[in-house]
mmCIF file of C-alpha atoms in Angstrom:
data_model
loop_
_atom_site.group_PDB
_atom_site.id
_atom_site.type_symbol
_atom_site.label_atom_id
_atom_site.label_comp_id
_atom_site.label_asym_id
_atom_site.label_seq_id
_atom_site.Cartn_x
_atom_site.Cartn_y
_atom_site.Cartn_z
ATOM 1 C CA GLU A 169 -0.108 -20.182 -20.694
ATOM 2 C CA THR A 170 2.820 -18.021 -21.811
ATOM 3 C CA GLY A 171 5.690 -20.077 -20.405
ATOM 4 C CA VAL A 172 6.747 -17.182 -18.168
ATOM 5 C CA THR A 173 6.746 -18.228 -14.533
ATOM 6 C CA GLN A 174 7.055 -15.967 -11.517
ATOM 7 C CA SER A 175 7.615 -16.670 -7.840
ATOM 8 C CA PRO A 176 6.384 -16.182 -5.269
ATOM 9 C CA THR A 177 2.766 -15.546 -6.292
ATOM 10 C CA HIS A 178 1.935 -13.659 -3.108
ATOM 11 C CA LEU A 179 3.990 -12.250 -0.283
ATOM 12 C CA ILE A 180 3.645 -9.881 2.622
ATOM 13 C CA LYS A 181 6.470 -7.701 3.913
ATOM 14 C CA THR A 182 6.773 -4.865 6.391
ATOM 15 C CA ARG A 183 8.007 -1.367 5.668
ATOM 16 C CA GLY A 184 11.795 -1.157 5.494
ATOM 17 C CA GLN A 185 12.319 -4.796 4.567
ATOM 18 C CA GLN A 186 13.823 -6.093 1.332
ATOM 19 C CA VAL A 187 12.211 -8.413 -1.215
ATOM 20 C CA THR A 188 13.413 -10.534 -4.145
ATOM 21 C CA LEU A 189 11.039 -11.615 -6.902
ATOM 22 C CA ARG A 190 11.971 -14.207 -9.505
ATOM 23 C CA CYS A 191 11.070 -14.793 -13.131
ATOM 24 C CA SER A 192 11.795 -17.554 -15.614
ATOM 25 C CA SER A 193 11.428 -16.374 -19.182
ATOM 26 C CA GLN A 194 9.829 -18.242 -22.026
ATOM 27 C CA SER A 195 12.098 -20.729 -23.755
ATOM 28 C CA GLY A 196 14.251 -19.001 -26.386
ATOM 29 C CA HIS A 197 13.642 -15.473 -25.070
ATOM 30 C CA ASN A 198 16.718 -13.452 -24.090
ATOM 31 C CA THR A 199 14.987 -10.331 -22.778
ATOM 32 C CA VAL A 200 13.107 -9.785 -19.529
ATOM 33 C CA SER A 201 11.146 -6.653 -18.617
ATOM 34 C CA TRP A 202 9.657 -5.867 -15.228
ATOM 35 C CA TYR A 203 6.492 -3.838 -14.681
ATOM 36 C CA GLN A 204 4.736 -2.620 -11.534
ATOM 37 C CA GLN A 205 0.934 -2.627 -11.583
ATOM 38 C CA ALA A 206 -0.783 -0.782 -8.743
ATOM 39 C CA LEU A 207 -4.384 -1.746 -8.012
ATOM 40 C CA GLY A 208 -6.754 -0.404 -10.652
ATOM 41 C CA GLN A 209 -3.983 1.000 -12.852
ATOM 42 C CA GLY A 210 -2.023 0.046 -15.927
ATOM 43 C CA PRO A 211 1.421 -1.544 -15.638
ATOM 44 C CA GLN A 212 4.395 0.821 -15.333
ATOM 45 C CA PHE A 213 7.801 -0.064 -16.783
ATOM 46 C CA ILE A 214 10.543 -0.583 -14.188
ATOM 47 C CA PHE A 215 13.455 -1.863 -16.311
ATOM 48 C CA GLN A 216 14.524 -4.312 -18.967
ATOM 49 C CA TYR A 217 17.382 -6.815 -18.998
ATOM 50 C CA TYR A 218 18.930 -8.069 -22.215
ATOM 51 C CA ARG A 219 21.835 -10.494 -22.280
ATOM 52 C CA GLU A 220 22.448 -9.950 -18.554
ATOM 53 C CA GLU A 221 22.711 -6.137 -18.818
ATOM 54 C CA GLU A 222 20.165 -3.474 -17.813
ATOM 55 C CA ASN A 223 18.852 -2.216 -21.124
ATOM 56 C CA GLY A 224 16.473 0.593 -20.216
ATOM 57 C CA ARG A 225 14.908 1.914 -17.031
ATOM 58 C CA GLY A 226 11.679 3.670 -16.163
ATOM 59 C CA ASN A 227 11.086 6.294 -13.498
ATOM 60 C CA PHE A 228 11.884 4.140 -10.463
ATOM 61 C CA PRO A 229 14.436 4.882 -7.703
ATOM 62 C CA PRO A 230 17.725 2.969 -7.345
ATOM 63 C CA ARG A 231 16.324 0.824 -4.524
ATOM 64 C CA PHE A 232 14.659 -1.100 -7.371
ATOM 65 C CA SER A 233 17.400 -3.265 -8.875
ATOM 66 C CA GLY A 234 17.609 -6.387 -10.947
ATOM 67 C CA LEU A 235 19.694 -9.182 -12.317
ATOM 68 C CA GLN A 236 19.562 -11.428 -15.321
ATOM 69 C CA PHE A 237 21.308 -14.776 -15.304
ATOM 70 C CA PRO A 238 23.003 -16.682 -18.158
ATOM 71 C CA ASN A 239 19.864 -18.817 -18.609
ATOM 72 C CA TYR A 240 17.944 -15.497 -19.047
ATOM 73 C CA SER A 241 15.949 -15.858 -15.848
ATOM 74 C CA SER A 242 15.758 -12.693 -13.796
ATOM 75 C CA GLU A 243 15.330 -11.247 -10.333
ATOM 76 C CA LEU A 244 13.795 -7.989 -9.168
ATOM 77 C CA ASN A 245 15.066 -6.695 -5.829
ATOM 78 C CA VAL A 246 13.437 -3.912 -3.875
ATOM 79 C CA ASN A 247 15.176 -2.479 -0.810
ATOM 80 C CA ALA A 248 13.779 -0.326 1.997
ATOM 81 C CA LEU A 249 10.180 -1.221 1.150
ATOM 82 C CA GLU A 250 7.566 1.523 1.336
ATOM 83 C CA LEU A 251 3.796 1.192 1.631
ATOM 84 C CA ASP A 252 3.414 2.471 -1.966
ATOM 85 C CA ASP A 253 5.452 -0.482 -3.223
ATOM 86 C CA SER A 254 2.374 -2.662 -2.658
ATOM 87 C CA ALA A 255 1.467 -3.821 -6.164
ATOM 88 C CA LEU A 256 1.435 -6.667 -8.653
ATOM 89 C CA TYR A 257 4.910 -7.085 -10.141
ATOM 90 C CA LEU A 258 4.820 -8.446 -13.668
ATOM 91 C CA CYS A 259 7.645 -10.022 -15.589
ATOM 92 C CA ALA A 260 7.512 -10.151 -19.372
ATOM 93 C CA SER A 261 9.836 -11.988 -21.706
ATOM 94 C CA SER A 262 10.637 -11.225 -25.326
ATOM 95 C CA LEU A 263 13.372 -11.575 -27.898
ATOM 96 C CA GLY A 264 15.945 -9.063 -29.046
ATOM 97 C CA GLY A 265 16.061 -6.351 -26.392
ATOM 98 C CA ARG A 266 14.872 -2.837 -27.244
ATOM 99 C CA GLY A 267 15.433 -3.553 -30.917
ATOM 100 C CA GLY A 268 13.277 -6.642 -30.858
ATOM 101 C CA THR A 269 10.105 -6.749 -32.881
ATOM 102 C CA GLY A 270 8.261 -9.480 -31.058
ATOM 103 C CA GLU A 271 5.518 -9.251 -28.510
ATOM 104 C CA LEU A 272 5.917 -9.328 -24.752
ATOM 105 C CA PHE A 273 4.717 -12.453 -22.970
ATOM 106 C CA PHE A 274 3.668 -11.690 -19.393
ATOM 107 C CA GLY A 275 3.722 -13.963 -16.391
ATOM 108 C CA GLU A 276 0.899 -13.972 -13.873
ATOM 109 C CA GLY A 277 2.754 -11.714 -11.471
ATOM 110 C CA SER A 278 3.876 -11.579 -7.867
ATOM 111 C CA ARG A 279 1.508 -9.693 -5.596
ATOM 112 C CA LEU A 280 3.452 -7.811 -2.925
ATOM 113 C CA THR A 281 1.739 -6.323 0.114
ATOM 114 C CA VAL A 282 3.760 -3.970 2.315
ATOM 115 C CA LEU A 283 2.391 -3.389 5.811
ATOM 116 C CA GLY B 294 7.988 10.885 -22.214
ATOM 117 C CA GLU B 295 4.976 9.127 -23.641
ATOM 118 C CA ASN B 296 1.544 9.537 -22.071
ATOM 119 C CA VAL B 297 -1.382 7.263 -22.956
ATOM 120 C CA GLU B 298 -4.959 8.122 -22.022
ATOM 121 C CA GLN B 299 -7.696 5.456 -22.242
ATOM 122 C CA HIS B 300 -11.499 5.811 -22.234
ATOM 123 C CA PRO B 301 -13.895 4.755 -20.910
ATOM 124 C CA SER B 302 -12.679 3.347 -17.608
ATOM 125 C CA THR B 303 -15.688 1.014 -17.424
ATOM 126 C CA LEU B 304 -17.950 -0.261 -20.183
ATOM 127 C CA SER B 305 -21.028 -2.429 -19.815
ATOM 128 C CA VAL B 306 -22.633 -3.986 -22.911
ATOM 129 C CA GLN B 307 -25.245 -6.597 -23.639
ATOM 130 C CA GLU B 308 -24.065 -9.899 -25.092
ATOM 131 C CA GLY B 309 -23.947 -9.625 -28.870
ATOM 132 C CA ASP B 310 -23.432 -5.857 -28.890
ATOM 133 C CA SER B 311 -20.211 -4.135 -29.971
ATOM 134 C CA ALA B 312 -17.692 -2.515 -27.636
ATOM 135 C CA VAL B 313 -15.284 0.292 -28.487
ATOM 136 C CA ILE B 314 -12.355 1.444 -26.371
ATOM 137 C CA LYS B 315 -10.348 4.525 -27.312
ATOM 138 C CA CYS B 316 -6.798 5.636 -26.534
ATOM 139 C CA THR B 317 -4.762 8.726 -27.262
ATOM 140 C CA TYR B 318 -0.998 9.061 -27.082
ATOM 141 C CA SER B 319 1.356 12.011 -26.934
ATOM 142 C CA ASP B 320 4.691 10.954 -28.470
ATOM 143 C CA SER B 321 4.734 11.164 -32.255
ATOM 144 C CA ALA B 322 7.710 8.755 -32.271
ATOM 145 C CA SER B 323 5.494 5.915 -31.064
ATOM 146 C CA ASN B 324 4.925 3.367 -33.795
ATOM 147 C CA TYR B 325 3.757 0.199 -32.037
ATOM 148 C CA PHE B 326 0.348 -0.051 -30.364
ATOM 149 C CA PRO B 327 -0.630 -3.325 -28.663
ATOM 150 C CA TRP B 328 -3.823 -4.167 -26.810
ATOM 151 C CA TYR B 329 -3.809 -6.476 -23.800
ATOM 152 C CA LYS B 330 -6.585 -8.363 -22.026
ATOM 153 C CA GLN B 331 -6.148 -9.028 -18.323
ATOM 154 C CA GLU B 332 -8.414 -11.480 -16.550
ATOM 155 C CA LEU B 333 -8.701 -11.580 -12.785
ATOM 156 C CA GLY B 334 -5.569 -12.965 -11.165
ATOM 157 C CA LYS B 335 -3.667 -13.251 -14.445
ATOM 158 C CA GLY B 336 -1.056 -11.301 -16.333
ATOM 159 C CA PRO B 337 -1.895 -9.229 -19.414
ATOM 160 C CA GLN B 338 -2.275 -11.202 -22.634
ATOM 161 C CA LEU B 339 -1.717 -9.654 -26.053
ATOM 162 C CA ILE B 340 -4.890 -9.812 -28.148
ATOM 163 C CA ILE B 341 -3.959 -7.645 -31.130
ATOM 164 C CA ASP B 342 -1.369 -5.065 -32.109
ATOM 165 C CA ILE B 343 -0.898 -2.526 -34.862
ATOM 166 C CA ARG B 344 2.138 -0.777 -36.234
ATOM 167 C CA SER B 345 2.184 2.713 -37.647
ATOM 168 C CA ASN B 346 2.501 1.633 -41.262
ATOM 169 C CA VAL B 347 -1.108 0.385 -41.285
ATOM 170 C CA GLY B 348 -4.380 2.065 -40.389
ATOM 171 C CA GLU B 349 -6.489 -0.936 -39.480
ATOM 172 C CA LYS B 350 -6.037 -4.563 -38.495
ATOM 173 C CA LYS B 351 -8.652 -7.225 -37.904
ATOM 174 C CA ASP B 352 -8.598 -10.640 -36.247
ATOM 175 C CA GLN B 353 -11.971 -12.382 -36.191
ATOM 176 C CA ARG B 354 -14.210 -10.341 -33.815
ATOM 177 C CA ILE B 355 -11.460 -7.908 -32.846
ATOM 178 C CA ALA B 356 -10.222 -4.934 -34.836
ATOM 179 C CA VAL B 357 -7.918 -2.026 -34.120
ATOM 180 C CA THR B 358 -7.740 1.293 -35.948
ATOM 181 C CA LEU B 359 -4.951 3.853 -35.826
ATOM 182 C CA ASN B 360 -5.011 7.531 -36.717
ATOM 183 C CA LYS B 361 -1.412 8.760 -36.532
ATOM 184 C CA THR B 362 -2.297 12.323 -37.410
ATOM 185 C CA ALA B 363 -4.698 12.620 -34.494
ATOM 186 C CA LYS B 364 -2.576 10.340 -32.284
ATOM 187 C CA HIS B 365 -5.388 8.017 -31.347
ATOM 188 C CA PHE B 366 -6.167 4.344 -31.739
ATOM 189 C CA SER B 367 -9.201 2.245 -30.913
ATOM 190 C CA LEU B 368 -10.173 -1.336 -30.133
ATOM 191 C CA HIS B 369 -13.422 -2.672 -31.548
ATOM 192 C CA ILE B 370 -14.956 -5.932 -30.338
ATOM 193 C CA THR B 371 -18.014 -7.163 -32.237
ATOM 194 C CA GLU B 372 -20.574 -9.778 -31.162
ATOM 195 C CA THR B 373 -19.389 -9.599 -27.554
ATOM 196 C CA GLN B 374 -19.577 -12.713 -25.403
ATOM 197 C CA PRO B 375 -19.509 -13.095 -21.590
ATOM 198 C CA GLU B 376 -15.950 -14.447 -21.810
ATOM 199 C CA ASP B 377 -14.862 -11.092 -23.249
ATOM 200 C CA SER B 378 -15.432 -9.631 -19.764
ATOM 201 C CA ALA B 379 -12.017 -8.491 -18.499
ATOM 202 C CA VAL B 380 -9.827 -5.406 -18.162
ATOM 203 C CA TYR B 381 -8.381 -4.184 -21.444
ATOM 204 C CA PHE B 382 -5.233 -2.071 -21.709
ATOM 205 C CA CYS B 383 -3.880 -0.140 -24.634
ATOM 206 C CA ALA B 384 -0.182 0.663 -24.833
ATOM 207 C CA ALA B 385 2.289 2.546 -26.999
ATOM 208 C CA SER B 386 5.983 2.241 -27.734
ATOM 209 C CA ASN B 387 8.546 3.442 -30.236
ATOM 210 C CA ASN B 388 9.410 -0.218 -30.914
ATOM 211 C CA ALA B 389 7.827 -3.546 -30.050
ATOM 212 C CA GLY B 390 10.847 -4.578 -27.997
ATOM 213 C CA ASN B 391 11.106 -1.360 -26.053
ATOM 214 C CA MET B 392 9.285 -0.211 -22.947
ATOM 215 C CA LEU B 393 5.514 -0.007 -23.227
ATOM 216 C CA THR B 394 3.534 2.903 -21.817
ATOM 217 C CA PHE B 395 0.112 1.629 -20.794
ATOM 218 C CA GLY B 396 -3.224 3.351 -20.555
ATOM 219 C CA GLY B 397 -5.217 3.184 -17.334
ATOM 220 C CA GLY B 398 -7.399 0.273 -18.444
ATOM 221 C CA THR B 399 -11.052 -0.332 -19.317
ATOM 222 C CA ARG B 400 -13.155 -2.792 -17.364
ATOM 223 C CA LEU B 401 -15.495 -4.418 -19.890
ATOM 224 C CA MET B 402 -18.557 -6.234 -18.585
ATOM 225 C CA VAL B 403 -20.630 -8.267 -21.019
ATOM 226 C CA LYS B 404 -24.072 -9.089 -19.621
ATOM 227 C CA PRO B 405 -25.670 -12.348 -20.813
#
């Protein structure tokens, strides 16, 4: 157990809808990173939040957005869902933002299916 | 940007044998190389990492080697056990806290 919790664990949406995924980081961690893992592939970096600010972004369109709250929990929002957005969305917490030297602790993910 | 290639994509070994997984990376600025184990229905879990100032690191049955000149690094698991069966991912970054670029994964099956 890493102490990183994600909700919901599974959800099904239809194309064009919007979804919000939630993550509670490990106690003491001020950084949250989100990754998308398509079936049979490695995780791909979406973005990182550090002290409530976006602190780096991967190659994802603006309809992927996020928030980090004062307690360091985070949300990932995806608008105008497409079939290719079907994936496992992983949240990882760490300490110190991009300059941090500690490992990432991953949650168990939210599996999104878009029909 | 960084690109990480991982081989093989599947690996089947007999219990007690050794397993080796290899990765190559493209960005010479990368200096942090973690390995993750992902079991079915779970998130990736860090099993070992290496930074560019060392060439080899060992933790019990697991070892990682790094060749910065050739831009490749490898995971070695000795005396494999059935509970080692999982998907293993290598990754690279220019700092432990920064974004990780993952390889495509290796499904390791250890037959009793």
